[in-house]
XYZ file of C-alpha atoms in Angstrom:
401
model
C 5.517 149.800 120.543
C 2.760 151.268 122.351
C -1.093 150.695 121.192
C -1.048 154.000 118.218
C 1.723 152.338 116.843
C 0.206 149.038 116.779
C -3.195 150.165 115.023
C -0.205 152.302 112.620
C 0.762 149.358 111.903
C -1.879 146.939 111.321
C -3.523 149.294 109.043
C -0.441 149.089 107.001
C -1.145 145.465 106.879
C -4.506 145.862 105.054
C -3.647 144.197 101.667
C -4.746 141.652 99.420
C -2.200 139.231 98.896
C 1.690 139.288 99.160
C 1.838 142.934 98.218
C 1.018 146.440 99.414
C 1.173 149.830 99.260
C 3.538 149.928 102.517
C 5.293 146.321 101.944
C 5.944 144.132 99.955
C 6.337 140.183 100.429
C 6.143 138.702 96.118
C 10.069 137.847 96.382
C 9.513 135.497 98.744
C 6.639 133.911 97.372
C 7.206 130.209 95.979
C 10.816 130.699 97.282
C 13.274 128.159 98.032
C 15.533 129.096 101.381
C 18.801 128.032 102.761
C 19.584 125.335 100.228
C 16.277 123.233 101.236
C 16.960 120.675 98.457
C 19.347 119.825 99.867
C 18.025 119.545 103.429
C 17.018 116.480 105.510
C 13.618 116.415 104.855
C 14.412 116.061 100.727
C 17.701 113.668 101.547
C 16.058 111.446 104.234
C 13.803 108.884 103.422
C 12.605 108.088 107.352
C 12.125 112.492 108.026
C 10.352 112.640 104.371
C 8.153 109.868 105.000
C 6.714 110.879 108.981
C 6.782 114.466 107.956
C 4.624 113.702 104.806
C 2.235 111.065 106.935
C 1.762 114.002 109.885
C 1.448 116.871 107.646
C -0.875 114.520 105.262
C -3.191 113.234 107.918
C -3.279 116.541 109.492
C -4.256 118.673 106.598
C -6.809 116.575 105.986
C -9.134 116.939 108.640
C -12.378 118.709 108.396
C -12.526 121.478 109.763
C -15.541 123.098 111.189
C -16.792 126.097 113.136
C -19.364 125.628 115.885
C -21.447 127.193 118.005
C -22.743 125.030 121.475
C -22.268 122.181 119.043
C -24.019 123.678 115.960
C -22.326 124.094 112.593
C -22.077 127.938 111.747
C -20.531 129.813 108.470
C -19.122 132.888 108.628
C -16.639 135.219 106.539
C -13.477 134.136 108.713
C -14.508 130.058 108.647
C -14.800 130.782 104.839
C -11.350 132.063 104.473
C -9.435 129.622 106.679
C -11.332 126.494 105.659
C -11.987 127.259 102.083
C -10.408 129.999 100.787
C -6.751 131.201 102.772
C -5.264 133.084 99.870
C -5.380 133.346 96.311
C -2.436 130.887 95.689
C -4.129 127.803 97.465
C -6.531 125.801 99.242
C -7.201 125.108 102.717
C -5.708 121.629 103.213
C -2.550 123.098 101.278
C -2.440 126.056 104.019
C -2.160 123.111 106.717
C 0.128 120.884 104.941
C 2.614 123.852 104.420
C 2.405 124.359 108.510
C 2.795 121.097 109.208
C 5.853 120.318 106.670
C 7.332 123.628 108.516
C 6.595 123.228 112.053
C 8.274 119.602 111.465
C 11.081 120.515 109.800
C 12.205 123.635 111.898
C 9.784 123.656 114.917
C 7.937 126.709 113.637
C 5.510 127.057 111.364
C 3.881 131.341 110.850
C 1.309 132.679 109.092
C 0.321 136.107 108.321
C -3.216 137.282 109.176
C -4.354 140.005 106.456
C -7.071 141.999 107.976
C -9.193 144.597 106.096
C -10.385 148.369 107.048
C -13.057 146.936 109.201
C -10.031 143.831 111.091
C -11.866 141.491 109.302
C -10.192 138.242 107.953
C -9.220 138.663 104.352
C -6.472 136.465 103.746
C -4.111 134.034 105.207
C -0.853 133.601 103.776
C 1.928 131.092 105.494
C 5.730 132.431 105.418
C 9.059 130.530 105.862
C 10.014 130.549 109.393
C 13.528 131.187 108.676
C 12.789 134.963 108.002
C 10.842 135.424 111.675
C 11.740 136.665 114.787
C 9.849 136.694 117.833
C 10.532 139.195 120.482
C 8.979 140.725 123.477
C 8.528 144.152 123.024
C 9.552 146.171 126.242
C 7.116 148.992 125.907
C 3.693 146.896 125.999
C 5.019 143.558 127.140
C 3.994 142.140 124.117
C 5.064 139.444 121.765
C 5.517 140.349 118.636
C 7.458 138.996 114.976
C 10.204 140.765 113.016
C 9.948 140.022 109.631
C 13.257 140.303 107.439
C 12.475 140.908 103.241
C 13.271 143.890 101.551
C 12.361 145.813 104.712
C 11.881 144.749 108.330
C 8.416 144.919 109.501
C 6.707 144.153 112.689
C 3.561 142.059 113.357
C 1.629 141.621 116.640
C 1.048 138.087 117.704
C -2.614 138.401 117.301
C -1.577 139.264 113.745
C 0.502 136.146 113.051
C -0.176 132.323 113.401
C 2.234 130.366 115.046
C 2.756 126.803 115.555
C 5.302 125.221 117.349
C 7.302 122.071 118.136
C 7.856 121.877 122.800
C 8.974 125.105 124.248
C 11.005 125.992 127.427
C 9.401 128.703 129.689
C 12.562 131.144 128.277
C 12.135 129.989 124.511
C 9.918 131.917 122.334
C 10.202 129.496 119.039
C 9.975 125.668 119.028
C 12.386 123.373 118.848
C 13.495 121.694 115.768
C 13.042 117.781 115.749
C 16.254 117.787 112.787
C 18.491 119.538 115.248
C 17.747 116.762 118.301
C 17.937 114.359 115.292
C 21.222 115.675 113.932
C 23.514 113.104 115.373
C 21.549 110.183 114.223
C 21.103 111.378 110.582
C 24.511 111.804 110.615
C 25.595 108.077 111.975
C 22.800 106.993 109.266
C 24.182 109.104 106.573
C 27.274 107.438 107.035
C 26.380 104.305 107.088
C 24.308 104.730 103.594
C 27.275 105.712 102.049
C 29.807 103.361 103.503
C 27.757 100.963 101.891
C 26.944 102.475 98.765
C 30.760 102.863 98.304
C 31.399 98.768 99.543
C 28.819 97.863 96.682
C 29.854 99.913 94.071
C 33.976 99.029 94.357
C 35.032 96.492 91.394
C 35.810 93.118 92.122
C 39.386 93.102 93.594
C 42.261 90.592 93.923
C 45.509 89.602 94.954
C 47.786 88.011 92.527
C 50.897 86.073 93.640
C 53.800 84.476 91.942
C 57.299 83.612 92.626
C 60.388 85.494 93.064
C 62.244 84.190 90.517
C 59.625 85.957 87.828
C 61.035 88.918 86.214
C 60.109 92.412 85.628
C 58.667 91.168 82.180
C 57.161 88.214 83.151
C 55.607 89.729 85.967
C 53.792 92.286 83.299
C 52.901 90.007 81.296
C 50.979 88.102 83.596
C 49.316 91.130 85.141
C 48.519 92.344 81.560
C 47.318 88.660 80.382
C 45.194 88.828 83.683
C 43.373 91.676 82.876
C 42.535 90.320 79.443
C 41.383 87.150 80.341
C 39.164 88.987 83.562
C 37.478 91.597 80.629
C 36.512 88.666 77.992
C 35.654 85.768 80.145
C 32.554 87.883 81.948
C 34.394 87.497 85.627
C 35.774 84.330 85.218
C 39.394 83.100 86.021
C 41.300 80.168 85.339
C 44.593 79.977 87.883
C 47.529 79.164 86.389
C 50.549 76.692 87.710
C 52.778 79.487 89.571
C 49.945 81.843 90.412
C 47.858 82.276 92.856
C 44.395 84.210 92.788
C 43.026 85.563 95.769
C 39.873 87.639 96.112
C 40.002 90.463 98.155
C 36.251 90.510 100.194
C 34.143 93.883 100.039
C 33.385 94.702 103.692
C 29.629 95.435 102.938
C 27.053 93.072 105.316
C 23.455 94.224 104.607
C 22.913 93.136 108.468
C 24.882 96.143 109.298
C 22.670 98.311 107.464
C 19.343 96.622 108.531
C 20.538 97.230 112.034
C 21.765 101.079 111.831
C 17.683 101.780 109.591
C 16.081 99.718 112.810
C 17.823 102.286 114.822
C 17.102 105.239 113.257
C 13.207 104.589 112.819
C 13.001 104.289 116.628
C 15.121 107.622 116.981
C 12.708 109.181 114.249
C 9.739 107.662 115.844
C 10.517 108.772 119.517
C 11.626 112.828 118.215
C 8.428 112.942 116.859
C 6.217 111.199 119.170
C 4.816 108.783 116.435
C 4.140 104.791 116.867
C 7.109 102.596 115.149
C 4.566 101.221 112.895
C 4.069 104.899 111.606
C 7.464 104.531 109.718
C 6.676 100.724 108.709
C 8.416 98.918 111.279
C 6.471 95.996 113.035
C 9.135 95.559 115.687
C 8.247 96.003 119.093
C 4.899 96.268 118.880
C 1.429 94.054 118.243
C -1.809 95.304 117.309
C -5.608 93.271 117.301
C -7.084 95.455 114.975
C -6.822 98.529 112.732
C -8.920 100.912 115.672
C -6.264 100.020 118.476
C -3.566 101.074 115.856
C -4.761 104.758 115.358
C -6.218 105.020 119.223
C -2.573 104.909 120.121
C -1.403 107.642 117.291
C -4.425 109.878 117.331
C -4.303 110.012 121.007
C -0.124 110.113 121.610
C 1.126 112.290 118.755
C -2.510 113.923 117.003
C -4.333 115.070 119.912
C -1.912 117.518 121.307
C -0.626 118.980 117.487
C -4.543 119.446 116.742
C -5.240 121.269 120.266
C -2.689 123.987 119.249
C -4.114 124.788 115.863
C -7.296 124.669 117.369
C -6.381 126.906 120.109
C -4.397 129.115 118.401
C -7.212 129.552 115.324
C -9.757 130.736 118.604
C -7.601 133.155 120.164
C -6.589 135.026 116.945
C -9.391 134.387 114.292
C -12.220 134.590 116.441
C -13.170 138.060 118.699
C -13.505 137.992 122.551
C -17.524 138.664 121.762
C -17.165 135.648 119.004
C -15.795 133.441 121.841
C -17.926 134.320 124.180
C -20.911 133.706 122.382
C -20.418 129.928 121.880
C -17.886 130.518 118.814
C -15.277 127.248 118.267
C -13.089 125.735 116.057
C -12.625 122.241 115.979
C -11.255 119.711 113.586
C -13.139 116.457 113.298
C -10.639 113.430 114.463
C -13.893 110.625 114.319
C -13.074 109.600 111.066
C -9.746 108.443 112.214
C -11.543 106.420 114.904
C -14.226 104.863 113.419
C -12.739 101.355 113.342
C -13.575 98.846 110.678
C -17.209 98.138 109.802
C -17.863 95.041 111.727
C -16.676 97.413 115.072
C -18.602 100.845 113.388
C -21.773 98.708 113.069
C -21.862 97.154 117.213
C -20.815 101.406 117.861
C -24.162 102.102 115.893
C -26.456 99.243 116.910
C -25.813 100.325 120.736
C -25.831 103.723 120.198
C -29.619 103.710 118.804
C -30.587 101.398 120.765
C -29.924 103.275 123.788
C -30.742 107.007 122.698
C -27.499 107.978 122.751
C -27.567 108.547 118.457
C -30.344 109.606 115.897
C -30.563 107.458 112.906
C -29.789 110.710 111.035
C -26.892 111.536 112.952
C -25.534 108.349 112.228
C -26.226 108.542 108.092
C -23.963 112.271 108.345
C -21.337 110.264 109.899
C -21.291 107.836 107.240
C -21.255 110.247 104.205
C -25.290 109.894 104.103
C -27.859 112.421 103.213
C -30.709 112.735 106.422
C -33.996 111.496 105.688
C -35.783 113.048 108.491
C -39.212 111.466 110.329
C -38.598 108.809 112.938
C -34.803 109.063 111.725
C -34.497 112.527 113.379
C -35.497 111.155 116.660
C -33.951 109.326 119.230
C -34.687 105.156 119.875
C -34.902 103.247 122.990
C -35.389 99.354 122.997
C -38.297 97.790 123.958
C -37.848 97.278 120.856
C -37.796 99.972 119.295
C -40.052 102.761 119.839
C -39.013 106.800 120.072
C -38.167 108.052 123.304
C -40.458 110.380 123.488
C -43.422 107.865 123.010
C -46.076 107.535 125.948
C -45.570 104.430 128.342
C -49.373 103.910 127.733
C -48.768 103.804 124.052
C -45.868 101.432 124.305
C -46.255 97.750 123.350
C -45.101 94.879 125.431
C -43.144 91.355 123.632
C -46.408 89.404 125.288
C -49.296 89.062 122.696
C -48.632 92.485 121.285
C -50.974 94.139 124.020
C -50.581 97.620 125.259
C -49.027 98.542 129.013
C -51.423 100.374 131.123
């Protein structure tokens, strides 16, 4: 498609919602696809649980927009951090990418723009119905869409997140497909066991030859009776013998095969073992060593393509250029527990690096401006901008000349 056809079809994109004059994406709206109920991510207790921790943690993140460090608000940070679309919040918008991206490697998103190619809504769509493609006319990538009709979207049009990519791969890899062996062997194993627990008790019953056809009912049938009204108990009889046939279900077996499929989970997806509550193979001092390792082996990287991705395609070269950024705020994950937060503080101040103000914001505090807006050096304390002449010393309170 060559540029005309590309501002064609963006302006056929100009729409508020899931429908349009020119398309029309309601049906898929809310929409279940390819049996998902029945997929691994609603079977599978270890996928449900790290895809619902990632896509939990992730979505909730603040979000902010700077500028050389400054908060701004505008339209765009407006619709993506408050308002995507009129079926749902921001942190909803993220948790649906997340969920995706982990459970197929791809998570899209529509960007509606309006007359002017300003933002107007952001609406995610199931990856299973998207295509990407270079287009041999520009050299472009761009998305097929399958609904109703096909339609075409530039990739400054669409938000994509993926799982690792190959230099010839357009789309991400699943982490279900690399995983499909194991939830298979673990699949298995759940129901080999479910089907050893739930057999009836089971016996062998032996008597002599010289017993009859008759006799040899009657004990069977005097068996039974005596099993059913006794609760499970049996009393052997002179000529028989009563043998209990052993279910072949050892709940080490099973411990063994979940041990083994965390760590499989845990490595596909680049999360910590403890992530899926296992303790093996691992030792932690504190709380803050425990997310250090997860925010800066599996969160780092995920939140560096959203954040990159969110610049190139929501913000304009002059937006950009000016000092525009998103970012999403990772401290609170960091922040340790209060004895740790409190030493962080106390040096912080006392070597200029923090305002007393900036400190209150990061713990959920309102400002209270005056001295608190400027920065501390010990000596102890006065502002940092205070004359040497007007500085105390410890020594009788005098002044320093």
């Amino acid at each position: 498609m060559n540029i005309f056809e590309r501002l064609k079809l963006s302006a056929k994109m100009v729409a508020a919602g899931w429908k349009g004059e020119s398309y029309d994406f309601s049906h898929w709206e809310g929409r279940k696809f390819w049996g998902i109920d029945n997929s691994n991510l609603a079977t599978n207790e270890n996928i449900f649980s790290v895809i619902s921790r990632l896509s939990n943690i992730f979505s909730s993140l603040p979000l902010k927009l700077y500028q050389s460090y400054d908060y701004k608000t505008t339209n765009t940070f407006d619709v993506i951090a408050n308002n995507p679309n009129h079926n749902m919040t921001s942190m909803e918008l993220f948790n649906k990418l997340e969920v995706s991206r982990n459970e197929t490697g791809n998570a899209y998103a529509i960007i509606f723009r309006d007359i002017r190619s300003q933002i107007e809504k952001i609406a995610p769509i199931e990856s299973a119905y998207v295509m990407p493609f270079i287009n041999r006319d520009d050299g472009d990538l761009w998305y097929k869409v399958n609904g109703s009709q096909t339609y075409y979207f530039h990739n400054m049009d669409m938000l994509h997140f993926k799982h690792i990519t190959g230099v010839g791969r357009l789309e991400g890899i699943s982490p279900l497909k690399v995983l499909n062996n194991t939830l298979r062997f673990d699949k298995a194993v759940q129901d080999f066991s479910l089907s050893e627990m739930e057999k009836k008790e089971s016996f062998v019953l032996s008597y002599g030859t010289n017993v009859d056809e008759k006799k040899r009912k009657e004990i069977i049938a005097h068996f039974k009776r005596f099993y059913a009204e006794n609760g499970g108990i049996l009393f052997k009889e002179p000529g028989v013998d009563i043998t209990e046939i052993k279910k072949q279900y050892f709940s080490s077996d099973t411990i063994a095969s979940e041990q083994i499929t965390r760590a499989r989970v845990a490595n596909v997806f680049n999360v910590p073992l403890f992530f899926l509550n296992d303790s093996e193979g691992g030792s932690y001092s504190s709380h803050e060593q425990l997310m250090i390792q997860f925010v800066q082996m599996t969160l780092t990287p995920i939140i560096r393509q959203y954040e990159q991705e969110l610049n190139r395609k929501l913000l304009t070269q002059a937006e950009r250029m000016d000092g525009f950024y998103f970012k999403f705020n990772i401290g609170s994950l960091l922040r340790g527990d209060v004895t740790a937060r409190t030493a962080f503080y106390q040096m912080m101040i006392r070597s200029a690096g923090m305002k007393p103000d900036e400190i209150r914001q990061l713990e959920d505090l309102p400002p209270v401006g005056g001295n608190a807006e400027k920065l501390w050096i010990s000596g102890d304390l006065y502002p940092l901008d205070l004359p040497i002449a007007e500085r105390k010393t410890d020594k009788g309170g005098e002044k320093n000349e």
